[in-house]
PDB file of C-alpha atoms in Angstrom:
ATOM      1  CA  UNK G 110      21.793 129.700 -52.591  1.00  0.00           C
ATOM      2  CA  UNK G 111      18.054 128.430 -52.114  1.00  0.00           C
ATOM      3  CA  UNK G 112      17.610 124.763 -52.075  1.00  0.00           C
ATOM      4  CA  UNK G 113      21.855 123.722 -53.080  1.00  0.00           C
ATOM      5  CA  UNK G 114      23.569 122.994 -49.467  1.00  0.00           C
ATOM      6  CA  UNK G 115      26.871 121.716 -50.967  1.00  0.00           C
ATOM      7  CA  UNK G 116      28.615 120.646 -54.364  1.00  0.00           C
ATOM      8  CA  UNK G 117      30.861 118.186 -56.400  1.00  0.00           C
ATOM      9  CA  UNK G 118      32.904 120.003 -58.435  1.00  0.00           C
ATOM     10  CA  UNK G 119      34.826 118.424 -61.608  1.00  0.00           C
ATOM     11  CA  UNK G 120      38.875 118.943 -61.953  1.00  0.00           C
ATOM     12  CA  UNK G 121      40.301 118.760 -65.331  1.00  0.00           C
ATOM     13  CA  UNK G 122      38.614 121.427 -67.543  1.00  0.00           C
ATOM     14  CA  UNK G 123      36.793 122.863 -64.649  1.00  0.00           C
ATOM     15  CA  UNK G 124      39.227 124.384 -62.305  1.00  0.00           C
ATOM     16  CA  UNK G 125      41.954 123.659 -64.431  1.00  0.00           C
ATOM     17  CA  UNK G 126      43.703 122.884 -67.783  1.00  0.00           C
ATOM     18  CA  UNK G 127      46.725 120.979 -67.698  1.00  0.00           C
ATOM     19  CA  UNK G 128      46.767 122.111 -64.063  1.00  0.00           C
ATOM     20  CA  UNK G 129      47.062 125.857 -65.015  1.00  0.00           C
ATOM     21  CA  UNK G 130      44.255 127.232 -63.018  1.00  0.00           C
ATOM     22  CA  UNK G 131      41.097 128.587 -65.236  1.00  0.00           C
ATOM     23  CA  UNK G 132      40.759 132.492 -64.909  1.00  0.00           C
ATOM     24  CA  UNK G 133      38.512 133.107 -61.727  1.00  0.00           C
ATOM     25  CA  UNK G 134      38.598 129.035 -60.432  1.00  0.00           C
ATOM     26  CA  UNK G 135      41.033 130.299 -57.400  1.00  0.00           C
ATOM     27  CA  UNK G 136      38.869 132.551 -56.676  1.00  0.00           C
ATOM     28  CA  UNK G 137      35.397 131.063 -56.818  1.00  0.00           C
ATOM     29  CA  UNK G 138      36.818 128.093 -54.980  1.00  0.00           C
ATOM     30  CA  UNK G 139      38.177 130.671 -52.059  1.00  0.00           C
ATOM     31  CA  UNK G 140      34.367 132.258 -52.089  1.00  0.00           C
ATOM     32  CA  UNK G 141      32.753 128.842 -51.011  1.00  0.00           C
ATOM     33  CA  UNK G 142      35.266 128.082 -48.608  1.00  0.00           C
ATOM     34  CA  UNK G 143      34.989 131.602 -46.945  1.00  0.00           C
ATOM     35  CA  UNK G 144      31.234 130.539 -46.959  1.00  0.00           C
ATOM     36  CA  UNK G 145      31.417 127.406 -45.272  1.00  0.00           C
ATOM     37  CA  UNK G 146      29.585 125.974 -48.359  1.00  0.00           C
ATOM     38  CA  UNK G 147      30.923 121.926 -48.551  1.00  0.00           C
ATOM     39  CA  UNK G 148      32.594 120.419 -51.612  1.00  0.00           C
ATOM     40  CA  UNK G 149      34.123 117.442 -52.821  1.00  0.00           C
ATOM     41  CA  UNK G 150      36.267 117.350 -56.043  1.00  0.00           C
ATOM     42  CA  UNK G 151      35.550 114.581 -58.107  1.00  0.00           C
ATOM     43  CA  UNK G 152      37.524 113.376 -60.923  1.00  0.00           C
ATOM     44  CA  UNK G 153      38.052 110.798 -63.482  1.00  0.00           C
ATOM     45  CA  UNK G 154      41.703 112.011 -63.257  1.00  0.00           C
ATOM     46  CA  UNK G 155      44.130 109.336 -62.866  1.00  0.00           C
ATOM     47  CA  UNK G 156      47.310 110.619 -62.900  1.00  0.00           C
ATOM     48  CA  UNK G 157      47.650 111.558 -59.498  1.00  0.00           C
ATOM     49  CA  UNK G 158      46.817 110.080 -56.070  1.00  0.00           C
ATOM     50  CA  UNK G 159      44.723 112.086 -53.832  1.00  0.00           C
ATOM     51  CA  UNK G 160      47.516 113.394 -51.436  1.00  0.00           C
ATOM     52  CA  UNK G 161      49.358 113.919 -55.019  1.00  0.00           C
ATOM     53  CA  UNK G 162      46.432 115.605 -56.498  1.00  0.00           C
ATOM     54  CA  UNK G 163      45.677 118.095 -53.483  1.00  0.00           C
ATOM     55  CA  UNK G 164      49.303 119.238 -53.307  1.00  0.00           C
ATOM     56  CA  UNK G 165      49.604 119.693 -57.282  1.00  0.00           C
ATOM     57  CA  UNK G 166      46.553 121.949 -56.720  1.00  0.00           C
ATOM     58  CA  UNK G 167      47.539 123.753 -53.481  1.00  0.00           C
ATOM     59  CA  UNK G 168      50.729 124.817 -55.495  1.00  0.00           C
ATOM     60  CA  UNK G 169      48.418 125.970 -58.574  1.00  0.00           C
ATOM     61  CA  UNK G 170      47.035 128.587 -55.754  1.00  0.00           C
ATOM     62  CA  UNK G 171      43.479 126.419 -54.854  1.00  0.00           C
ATOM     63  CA  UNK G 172      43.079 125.469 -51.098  1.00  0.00           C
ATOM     64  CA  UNK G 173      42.087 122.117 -51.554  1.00  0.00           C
ATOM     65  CA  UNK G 174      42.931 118.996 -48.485  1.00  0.00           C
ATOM     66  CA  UNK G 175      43.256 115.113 -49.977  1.00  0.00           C
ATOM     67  CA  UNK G 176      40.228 114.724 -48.146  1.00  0.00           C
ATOM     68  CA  UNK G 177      38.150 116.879 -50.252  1.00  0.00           C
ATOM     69  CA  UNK G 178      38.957 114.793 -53.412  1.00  0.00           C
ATOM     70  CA  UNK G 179      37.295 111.548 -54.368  1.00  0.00           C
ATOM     71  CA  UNK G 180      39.065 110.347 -57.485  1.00  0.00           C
ATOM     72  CA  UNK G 181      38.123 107.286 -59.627  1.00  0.00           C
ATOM     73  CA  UNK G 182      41.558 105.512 -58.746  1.00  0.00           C
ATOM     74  CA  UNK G 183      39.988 105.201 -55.343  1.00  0.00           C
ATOM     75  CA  UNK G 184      36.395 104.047 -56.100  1.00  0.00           C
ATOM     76  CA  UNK G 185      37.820 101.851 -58.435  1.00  0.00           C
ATOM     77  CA  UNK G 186      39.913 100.286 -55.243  1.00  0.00           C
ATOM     78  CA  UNK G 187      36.403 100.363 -53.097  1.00  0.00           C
ATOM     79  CA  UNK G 188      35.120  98.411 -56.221  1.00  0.00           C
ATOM     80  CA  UNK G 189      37.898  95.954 -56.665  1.00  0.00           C
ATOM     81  CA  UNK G 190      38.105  94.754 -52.497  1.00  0.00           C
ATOM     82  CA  UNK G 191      33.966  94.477 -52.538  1.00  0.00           C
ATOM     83  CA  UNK G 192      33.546  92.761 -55.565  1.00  0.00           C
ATOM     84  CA  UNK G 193      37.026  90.789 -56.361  1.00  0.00           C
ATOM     85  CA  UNK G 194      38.658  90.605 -52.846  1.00  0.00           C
ATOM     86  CA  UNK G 195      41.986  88.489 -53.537  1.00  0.00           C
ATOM     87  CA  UNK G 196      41.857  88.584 -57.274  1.00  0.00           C
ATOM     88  CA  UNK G 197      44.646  89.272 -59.462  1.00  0.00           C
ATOM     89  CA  UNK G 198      44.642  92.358 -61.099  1.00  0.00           C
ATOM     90  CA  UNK G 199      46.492  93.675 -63.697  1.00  0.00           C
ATOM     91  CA  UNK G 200      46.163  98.043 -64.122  1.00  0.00           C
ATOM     92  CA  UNK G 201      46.931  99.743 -67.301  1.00  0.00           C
ATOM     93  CA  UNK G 202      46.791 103.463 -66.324  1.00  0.00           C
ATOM     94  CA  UNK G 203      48.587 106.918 -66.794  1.00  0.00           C
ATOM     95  CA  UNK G 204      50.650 108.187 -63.799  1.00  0.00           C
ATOM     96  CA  UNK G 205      51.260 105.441 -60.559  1.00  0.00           C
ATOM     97  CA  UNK G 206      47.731 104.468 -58.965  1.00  0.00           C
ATOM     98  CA  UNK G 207      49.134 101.922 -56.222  1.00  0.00           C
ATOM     99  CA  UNK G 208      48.518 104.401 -53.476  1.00  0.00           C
ATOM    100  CA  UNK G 209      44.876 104.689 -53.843  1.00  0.00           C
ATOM    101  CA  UNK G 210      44.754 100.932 -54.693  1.00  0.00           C
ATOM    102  CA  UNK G 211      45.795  99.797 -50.973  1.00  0.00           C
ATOM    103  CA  UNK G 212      43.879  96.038 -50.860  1.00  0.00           C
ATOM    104  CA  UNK G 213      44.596  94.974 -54.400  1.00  0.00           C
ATOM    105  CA  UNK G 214      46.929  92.294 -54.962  1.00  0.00           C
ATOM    106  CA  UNK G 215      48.407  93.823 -58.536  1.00  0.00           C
ATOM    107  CA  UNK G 216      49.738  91.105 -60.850  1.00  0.00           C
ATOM    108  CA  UNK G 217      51.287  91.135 -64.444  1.00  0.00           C
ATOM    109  CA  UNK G 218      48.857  90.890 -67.347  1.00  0.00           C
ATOM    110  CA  UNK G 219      49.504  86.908 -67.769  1.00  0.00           C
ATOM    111  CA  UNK G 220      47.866  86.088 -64.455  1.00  0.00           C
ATOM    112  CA  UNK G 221      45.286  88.840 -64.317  1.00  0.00           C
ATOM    113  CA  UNK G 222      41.663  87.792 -62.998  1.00  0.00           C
ATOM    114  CA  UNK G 223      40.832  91.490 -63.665  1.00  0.00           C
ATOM    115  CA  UNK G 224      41.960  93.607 -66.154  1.00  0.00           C
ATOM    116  CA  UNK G 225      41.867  97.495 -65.017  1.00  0.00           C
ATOM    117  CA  UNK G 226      42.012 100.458 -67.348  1.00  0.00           C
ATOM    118  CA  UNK G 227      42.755 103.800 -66.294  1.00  0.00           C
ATOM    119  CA  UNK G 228      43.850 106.711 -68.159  1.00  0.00           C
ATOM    120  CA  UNK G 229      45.316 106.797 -71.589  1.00  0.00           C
ATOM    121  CA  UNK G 230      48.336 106.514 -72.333  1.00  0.00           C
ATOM    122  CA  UNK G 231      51.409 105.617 -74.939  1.00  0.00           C
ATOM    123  CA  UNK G 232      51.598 102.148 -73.173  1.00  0.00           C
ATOM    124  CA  UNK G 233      47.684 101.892 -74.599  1.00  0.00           C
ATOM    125  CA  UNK G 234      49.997 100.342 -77.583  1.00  0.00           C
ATOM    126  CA  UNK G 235      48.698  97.805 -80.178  1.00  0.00           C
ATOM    127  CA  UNK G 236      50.517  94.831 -78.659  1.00  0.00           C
ATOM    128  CA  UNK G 237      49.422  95.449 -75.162  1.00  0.00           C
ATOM    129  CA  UNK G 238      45.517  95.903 -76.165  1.00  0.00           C
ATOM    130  CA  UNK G 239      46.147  92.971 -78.006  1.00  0.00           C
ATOM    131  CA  UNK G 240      47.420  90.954 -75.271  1.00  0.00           C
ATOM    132  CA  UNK G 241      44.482  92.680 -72.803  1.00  0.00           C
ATOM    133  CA  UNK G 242      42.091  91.390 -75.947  1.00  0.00           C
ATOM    134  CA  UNK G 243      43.102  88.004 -75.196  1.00  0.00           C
ATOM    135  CA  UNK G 244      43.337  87.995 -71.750  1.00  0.00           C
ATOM    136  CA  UNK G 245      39.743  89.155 -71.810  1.00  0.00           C
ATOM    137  CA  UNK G 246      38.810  86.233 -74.363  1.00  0.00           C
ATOM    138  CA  UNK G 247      40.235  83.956 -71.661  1.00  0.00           C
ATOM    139  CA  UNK G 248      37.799  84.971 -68.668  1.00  0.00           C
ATOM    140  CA  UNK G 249      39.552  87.881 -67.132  1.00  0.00           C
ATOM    141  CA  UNK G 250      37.166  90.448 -66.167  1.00  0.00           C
ATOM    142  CA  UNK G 251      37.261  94.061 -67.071  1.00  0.00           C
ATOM    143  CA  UNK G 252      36.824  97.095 -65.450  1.00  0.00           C
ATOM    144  CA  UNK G 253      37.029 100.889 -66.467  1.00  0.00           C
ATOM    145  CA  UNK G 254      38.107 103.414 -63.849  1.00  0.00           C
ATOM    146  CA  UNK G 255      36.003 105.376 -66.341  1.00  0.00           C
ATOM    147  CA  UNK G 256      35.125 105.993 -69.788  1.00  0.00           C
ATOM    148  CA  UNK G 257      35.985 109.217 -70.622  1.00  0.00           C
ATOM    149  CA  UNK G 258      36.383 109.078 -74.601  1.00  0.00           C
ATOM    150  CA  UNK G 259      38.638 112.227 -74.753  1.00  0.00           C
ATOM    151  CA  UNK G 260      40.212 115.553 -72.373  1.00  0.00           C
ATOM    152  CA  UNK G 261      41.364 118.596 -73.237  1.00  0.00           C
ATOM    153  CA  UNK G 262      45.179 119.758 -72.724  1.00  0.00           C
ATOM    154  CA  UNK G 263      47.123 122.714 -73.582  1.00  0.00           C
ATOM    155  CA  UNK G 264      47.942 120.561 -76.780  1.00  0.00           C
ATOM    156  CA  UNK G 265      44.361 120.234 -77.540  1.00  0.00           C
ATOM    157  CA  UNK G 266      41.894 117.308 -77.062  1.00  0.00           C
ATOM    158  CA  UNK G 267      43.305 113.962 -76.620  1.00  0.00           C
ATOM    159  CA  UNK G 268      41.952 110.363 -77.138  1.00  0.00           C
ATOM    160  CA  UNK G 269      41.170 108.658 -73.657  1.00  0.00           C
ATOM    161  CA  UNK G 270      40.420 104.930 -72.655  1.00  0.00           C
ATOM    162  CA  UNK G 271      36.760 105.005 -73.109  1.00  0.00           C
ATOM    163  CA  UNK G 272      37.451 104.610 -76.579  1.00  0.00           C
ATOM    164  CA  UNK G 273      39.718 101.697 -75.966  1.00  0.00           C
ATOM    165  CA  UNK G 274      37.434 100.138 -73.542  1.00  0.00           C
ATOM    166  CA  UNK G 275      34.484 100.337 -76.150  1.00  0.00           C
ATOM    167  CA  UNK G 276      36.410  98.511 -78.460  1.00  0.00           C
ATOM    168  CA  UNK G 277      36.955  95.578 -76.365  1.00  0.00           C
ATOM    169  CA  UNK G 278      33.598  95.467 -74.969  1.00  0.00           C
ATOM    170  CA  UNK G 279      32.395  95.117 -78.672  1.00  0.00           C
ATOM    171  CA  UNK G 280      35.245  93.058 -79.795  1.00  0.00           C
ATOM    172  CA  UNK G 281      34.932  90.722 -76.505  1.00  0.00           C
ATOM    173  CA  UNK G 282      30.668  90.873 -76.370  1.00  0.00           C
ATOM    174  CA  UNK G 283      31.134  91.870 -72.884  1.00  0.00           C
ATOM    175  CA  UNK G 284      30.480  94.970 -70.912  1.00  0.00           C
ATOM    176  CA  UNK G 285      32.893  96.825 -68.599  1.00  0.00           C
ATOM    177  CA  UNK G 286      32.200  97.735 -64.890  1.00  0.00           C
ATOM    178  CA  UNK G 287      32.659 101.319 -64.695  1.00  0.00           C
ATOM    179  CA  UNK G 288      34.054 102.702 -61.506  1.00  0.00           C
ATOM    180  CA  UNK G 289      34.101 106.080 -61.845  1.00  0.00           C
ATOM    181  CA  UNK G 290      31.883 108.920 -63.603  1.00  0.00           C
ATOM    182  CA  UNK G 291      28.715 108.603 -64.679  1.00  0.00           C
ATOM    183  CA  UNK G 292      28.429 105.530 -62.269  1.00  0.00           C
ATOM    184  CA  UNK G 293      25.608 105.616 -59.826  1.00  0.00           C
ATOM    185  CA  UNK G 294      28.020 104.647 -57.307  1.00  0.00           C
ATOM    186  CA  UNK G 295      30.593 106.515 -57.884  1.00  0.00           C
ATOM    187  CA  UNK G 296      28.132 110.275 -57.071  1.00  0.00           C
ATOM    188  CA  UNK G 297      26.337 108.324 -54.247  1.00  0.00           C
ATOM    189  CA  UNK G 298      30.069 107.506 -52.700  1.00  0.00           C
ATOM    190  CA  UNK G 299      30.759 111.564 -53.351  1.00  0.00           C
ATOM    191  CA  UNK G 300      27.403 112.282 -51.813  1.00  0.00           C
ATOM    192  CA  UNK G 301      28.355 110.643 -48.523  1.00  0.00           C
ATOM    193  CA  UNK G 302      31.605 112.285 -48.522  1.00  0.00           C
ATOM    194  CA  UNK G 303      30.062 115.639 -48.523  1.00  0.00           C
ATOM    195  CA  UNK G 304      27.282 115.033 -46.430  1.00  0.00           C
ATOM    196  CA  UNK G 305      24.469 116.258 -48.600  1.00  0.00           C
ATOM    197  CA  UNK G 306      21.780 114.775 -50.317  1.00  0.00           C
ATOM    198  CA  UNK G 307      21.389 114.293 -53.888  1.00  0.00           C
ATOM    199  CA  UNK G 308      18.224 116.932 -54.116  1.00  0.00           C
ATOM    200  CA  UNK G 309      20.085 119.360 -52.265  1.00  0.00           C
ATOM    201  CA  UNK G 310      23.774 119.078 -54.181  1.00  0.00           C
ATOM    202  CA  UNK G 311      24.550 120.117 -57.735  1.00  0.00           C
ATOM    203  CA  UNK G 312      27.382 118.900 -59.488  1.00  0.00           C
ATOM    204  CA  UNK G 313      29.622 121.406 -61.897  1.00  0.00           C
ATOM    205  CA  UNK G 314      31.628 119.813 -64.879  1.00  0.00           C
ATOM    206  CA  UNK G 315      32.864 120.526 -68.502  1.00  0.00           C
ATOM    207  CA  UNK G 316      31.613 116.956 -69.555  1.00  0.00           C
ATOM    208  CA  UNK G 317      27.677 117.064 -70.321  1.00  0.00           C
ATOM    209  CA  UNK G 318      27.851 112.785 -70.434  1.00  0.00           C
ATOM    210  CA  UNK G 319      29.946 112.175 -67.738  1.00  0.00           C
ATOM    211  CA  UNK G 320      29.553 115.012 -65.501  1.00  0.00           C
ATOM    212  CA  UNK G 321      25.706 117.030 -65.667  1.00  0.00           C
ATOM    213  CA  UNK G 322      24.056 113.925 -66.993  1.00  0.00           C
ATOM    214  CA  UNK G 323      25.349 111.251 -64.699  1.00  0.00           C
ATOM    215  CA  UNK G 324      24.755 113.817 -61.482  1.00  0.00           C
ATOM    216  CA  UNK G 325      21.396 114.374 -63.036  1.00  0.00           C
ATOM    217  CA  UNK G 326      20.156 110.767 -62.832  1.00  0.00           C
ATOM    218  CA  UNK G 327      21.548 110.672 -59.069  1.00  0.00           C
ATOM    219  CA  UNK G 328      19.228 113.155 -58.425  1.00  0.00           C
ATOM    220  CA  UNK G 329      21.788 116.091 -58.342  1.00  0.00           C
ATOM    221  CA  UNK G 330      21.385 119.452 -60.259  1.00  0.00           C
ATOM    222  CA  UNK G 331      23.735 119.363 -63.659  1.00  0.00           C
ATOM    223  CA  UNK G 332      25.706 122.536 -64.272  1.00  0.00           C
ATOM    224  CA  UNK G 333      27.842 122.793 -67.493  1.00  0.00           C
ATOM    225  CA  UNK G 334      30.702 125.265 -68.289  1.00  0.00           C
ATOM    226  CA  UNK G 335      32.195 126.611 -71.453  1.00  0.00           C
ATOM    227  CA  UNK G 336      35.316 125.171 -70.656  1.00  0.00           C
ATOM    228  CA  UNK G 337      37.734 122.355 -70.351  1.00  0.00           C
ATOM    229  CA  UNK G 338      36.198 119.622 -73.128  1.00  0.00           C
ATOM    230  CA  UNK G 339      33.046 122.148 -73.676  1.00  0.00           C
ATOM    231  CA  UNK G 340      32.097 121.486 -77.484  1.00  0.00           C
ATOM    232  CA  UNK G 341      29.108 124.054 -78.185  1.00  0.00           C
ATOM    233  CA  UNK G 342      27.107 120.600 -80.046  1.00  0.00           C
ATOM    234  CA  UNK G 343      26.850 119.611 -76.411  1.00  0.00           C
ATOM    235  CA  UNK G 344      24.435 121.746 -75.639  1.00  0.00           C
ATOM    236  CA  UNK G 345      21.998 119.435 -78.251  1.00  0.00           C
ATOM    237  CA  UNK G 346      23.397 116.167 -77.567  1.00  0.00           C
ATOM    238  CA  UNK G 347      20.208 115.198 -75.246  1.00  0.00           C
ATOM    239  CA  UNK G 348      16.389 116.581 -74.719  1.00  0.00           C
ATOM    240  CA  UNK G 349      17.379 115.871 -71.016  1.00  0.00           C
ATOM    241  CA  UNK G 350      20.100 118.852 -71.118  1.00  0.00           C
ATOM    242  CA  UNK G 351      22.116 120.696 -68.044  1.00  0.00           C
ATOM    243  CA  UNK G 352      20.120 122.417 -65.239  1.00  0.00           C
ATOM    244  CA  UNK G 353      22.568 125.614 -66.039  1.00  0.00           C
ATOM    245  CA  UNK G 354      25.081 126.581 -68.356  1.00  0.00           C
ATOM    246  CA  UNK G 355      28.150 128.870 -67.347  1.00  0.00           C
ATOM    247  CA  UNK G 356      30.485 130.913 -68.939  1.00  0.00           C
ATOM    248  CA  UNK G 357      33.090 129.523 -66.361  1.00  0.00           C
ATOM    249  CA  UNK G 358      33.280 128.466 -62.622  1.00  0.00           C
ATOM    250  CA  UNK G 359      34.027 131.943 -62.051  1.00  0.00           C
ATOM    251  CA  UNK G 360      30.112 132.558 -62.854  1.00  0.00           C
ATOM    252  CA  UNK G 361      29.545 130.148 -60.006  1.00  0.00           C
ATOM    253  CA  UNK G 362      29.453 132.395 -57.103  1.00  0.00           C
ATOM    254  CA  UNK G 363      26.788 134.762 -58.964  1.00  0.00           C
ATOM    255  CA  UNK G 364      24.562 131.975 -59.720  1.00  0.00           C
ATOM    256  CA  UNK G 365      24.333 130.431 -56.567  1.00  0.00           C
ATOM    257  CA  UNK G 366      23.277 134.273 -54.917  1.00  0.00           C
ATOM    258  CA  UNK G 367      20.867 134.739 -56.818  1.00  0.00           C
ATOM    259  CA  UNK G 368      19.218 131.165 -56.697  1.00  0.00           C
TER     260      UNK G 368
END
């Protein structure tokens, strides 16, 4: 394995797709735990809360404990009770994020300090951005528990909130905080987790923004697969590319032997 003493390892399009496991994930994951290598799982995902999230993929085959994932619902909570303790704070999101959101008083969209996007959705409709539009315009702040622009399902890819979130944020003329990947924060939180440093971690993900790129400039190595969100015009999207490129997380194993 050389210099790598532990990694982060993305979710969606990595170990799975639509939480059908990729061919080989169960099995590369199984290899570093049999190892003792250390790993976090790190995810924009927002669908599921962490206990949720580790029991959807213990029953997909992967052995996986809630500790072991760090998803942006929860640095996006960390966030939230640092920077806007008390505030009220109105979430737009896929799935149910109130159990990773313990500390935030959650309000309706009228008396929002803080608006809070999570993942797309079909109540990302035209009146509700709207009404988020205006909201903003009146001083509410916003935050992004990330800004993934699109993820791949069994149905193909599919817009995400990124997209929505860069519309306001040029509509408004203000930025979004970002919570969870690329966010400095968000990898150094991750980091701690695993007990590694950044030099000595690498980070494996299908999204060469989010994923290799934002590891890279926390120090990490950046490993892209062929999977997941994978679009081959990736590969030139940057001079500053990936550290690796996989076939799959079932190439993991063999690359980290014979580093």
């Amino acid at each position: 394995m050389g210099d790598i003493a532990g990694l982060l390892l993305d979710i969606d399009g990595v170990l799975t797709v639509s939480w059908e496991p990729i061919p080989g994930a169960v099995e590369a994951l199984g290899w570093l735990r049999e190892r003792g290598i250390p790993f976090r799982l790190i995810t924009n995902t927002t669908t599921h809360a962490r206990d949720e999230l580790a029991a959807t993929l213990r029953e997909a085959g992967f052995d996986v404990r809630a500790e072991e994932v760090v998803t942006a619902v929860v640095a996006t909570a960390s966030y939230l009770r640092t920077h806007h303790p008390g505030a009220g704070v109105f979430v737009l999101s896929d799935g149910d994020p109130r159990g990773d959101l313990e500390g935030v008083r959650l309000v309706g969209l009228e008396e929002a300090d803080v608006v809070v996007l999570g993942g797309a959705c079909e109540d990302f409709s035209y009146p509700t951005i709207n009404r988020v539009f205006q909201r903003l315009m009146a001083g509410a702040s916003l935050v992004g528990m990330h800004r993934n622009l699109y993820w791949r399902t069994s149905e193909g890819l599919q817009l995400d909130a990124g997209a929505y979130i860069a519309g306001l944020e040029e509509a408004t003329g203000r930025p979004a905080v970002i919570c969870g990947k690329p966010a400095l924060a968000f990898f150094e939180e991750a980091l701690r987790l695993l007990g590694v440093p950044a030099e000595r971690a690498a980070m494996v993900g299908d999204d060469v923004v989010n994923d290799v790129l934002g590891a890279k400039r926390a120090g990490l190595l950046g490993v892209l697969v062929r999977t997941g969100k994978f679009l081959p015009s990736d590969l030139a999207l940057e001079a500053e590319g990936p550290d690796a490129v996989l076939g799959s997380i079932a190439d993991l194993p063999a690359w980290l032997e014979a580093r």
